[in-house]
XYZ file of C-alpha atoms in Angstrom:
124
model
C 0.019 0.028 -0.003
C 1.017 3.601 -0.658
C -0.439 6.568 1.117
C -0.432 10.052 -0.466
C -1.075 13.390 1.112
C -1.292 16.630 -0.824
C -0.651 20.100 0.439
C -0.122 23.569 -0.869
C -3.542 24.398 -2.393
C -5.228 27.701 -1.752
C -6.619 30.903 -3.252
C -4.512 32.849 -5.611
C -5.109 35.664 -8.069
C -4.838 35.104 -11.816
C -1.232 35.247 -12.925
C 0.012 34.018 -9.523
C 1.799 30.830 -8.566
C 1.310 27.955 -6.226
C 3.427 24.854 -5.498
C 1.618 21.659 -4.599
C 3.392 18.911 -2.689
C 2.516 15.271 -2.382
C 4.084 13.307 0.439
C 4.169 9.555 -0.079
C 4.569 6.818 2.512
C 4.367 3.060 2.670
C 5.676 0.841 -0.121
C 6.890 3.746 -2.246
C 9.648 1.568 -3.820
C 6.885 -0.157 -5.764
C 5.791 3.029 -7.496
C 6.896 3.623 -11.128
C 5.055 6.835 -11.962
C 3.702 9.795 -10.082
C 0.877 11.824 -11.505
C -1.188 14.923 -10.839
C -4.808 15.131 -11.928
C -7.478 17.724 -11.362
C -11.241 17.824 -11.260
C -13.411 20.879 -11.599
C -17.022 20.934 -10.506
C -19.232 18.984 -12.996
C -16.237 17.833 -15.015
C -14.357 14.557 -15.276
C -10.979 14.077 -13.627
C -8.323 15.394 -15.971
C -4.680 14.435 -16.393
C -2.328 17.334 -15.629
C 1.213 15.965 -15.412
C 3.186 12.853 -14.688
C 6.757 11.868 -13.987
C 8.593 8.581 -13.976
C 9.975 7.751 -10.575
C 13.168 6.218 -12.020
C 13.940 8.099 -15.194
C 12.403 11.449 -14.497
C 10.600 11.430 -17.840
C 7.763 14.000 -17.718
C 4.515 14.410 -19.567
C 2.016 17.311 -19.438
C -1.419 18.101 -20.729
C -1.146 20.753 -23.464
C -3.048 23.376 -21.454
C -0.387 23.587 -18.775
C 2.799 23.123 -20.854
C 5.165 26.011 -20.145
C 3.345 26.976 -17.068
C 3.454 23.896 -14.788
C 6.450 21.837 -13.789
C 6.261 18.398 -12.115
C 9.317 17.152 -10.153
C 10.129 14.515 -7.615
C 12.525 14.041 -4.729
C 13.004 10.358 -4.374
C 14.911 10.703 -1.108
C 11.962 12.492 0.480
C 9.273 10.524 -1.363
C 7.720 13.753 -2.324
C 6.316 14.934 -5.656
C 5.795 18.591 -6.533
C 3.715 20.566 -8.981
C 4.935 24.091 -9.529
C 2.107 26.070 -11.064
C 2.841 29.497 -12.618
C 0.743 31.948 -14.589
C -2.449 30.528 -13.154
C -5.764 31.290 -14.702
C -9.308 30.794 -13.438
C -9.563 27.757 -15.723
C -7.022 26.081 -13.485
C -9.472 26.140 -10.569
C -10.093 22.551 -9.460
C -9.326 19.971 -6.814
C -5.880 18.642 -7.528
C -5.078 15.015 -6.814
C -1.790 13.242 -6.513
C -1.590 9.697 -7.819
C 0.856 6.814 -7.759
C 1.051 4.062 -10.418
C 2.717 0.744 -10.204
C 3.003 0.016 -13.876
C 6.005 1.167 -15.934
C 5.297 4.072 -18.263
C 3.972 7.604 -17.889
C 0.225 7.035 -17.732
C -2.144 9.873 -18.641
C -5.420 8.272 -17.568
C -6.804 7.637 -14.078
C -6.962 3.961 -14.673
C -3.160 3.945 -14.913
C -2.799 4.760 -11.237
C -3.324 2.579 -8.187
C -3.294 5.065 -5.287
C -4.776 8.500 -4.821
C -4.538 11.311 -2.297
C -7.555 13.112 -0.893
C -6.994 16.163 -3.049
C -6.276 19.846 -2.424
C -8.370 22.745 -3.627
C -6.854 25.349 -5.936
C -8.923 28.406 -6.608
C -7.752 31.098 -9.023
C -9.648 34.362 -8.921
C -9.909 36.751 -11.866
């Protein structure tokens, strides 16, 4: 089992920045990919970014490329999502996820463990 806990969400004005953190515990050595997803009210959960735990290979949804950066600190078992130039369209609950299969998955079914989520609200 792997436990995930997100932090760093909050309210920010458009154009601002936030850094989300995801602290992992448990059998973290079994994890191959870390991901961030988001879900806005009335919408499906959307892939945001993912990173391979071993190689550091990254993948992003087009709407955040150039604005968001995913990174990981394997020694601390922590994954980060640096979010810059935020817009109201980025408002959502952000979820951290951990996947056991090799490969940078971009769909929720590619992940085995999920955090509780952290709210990000961007005001205009």
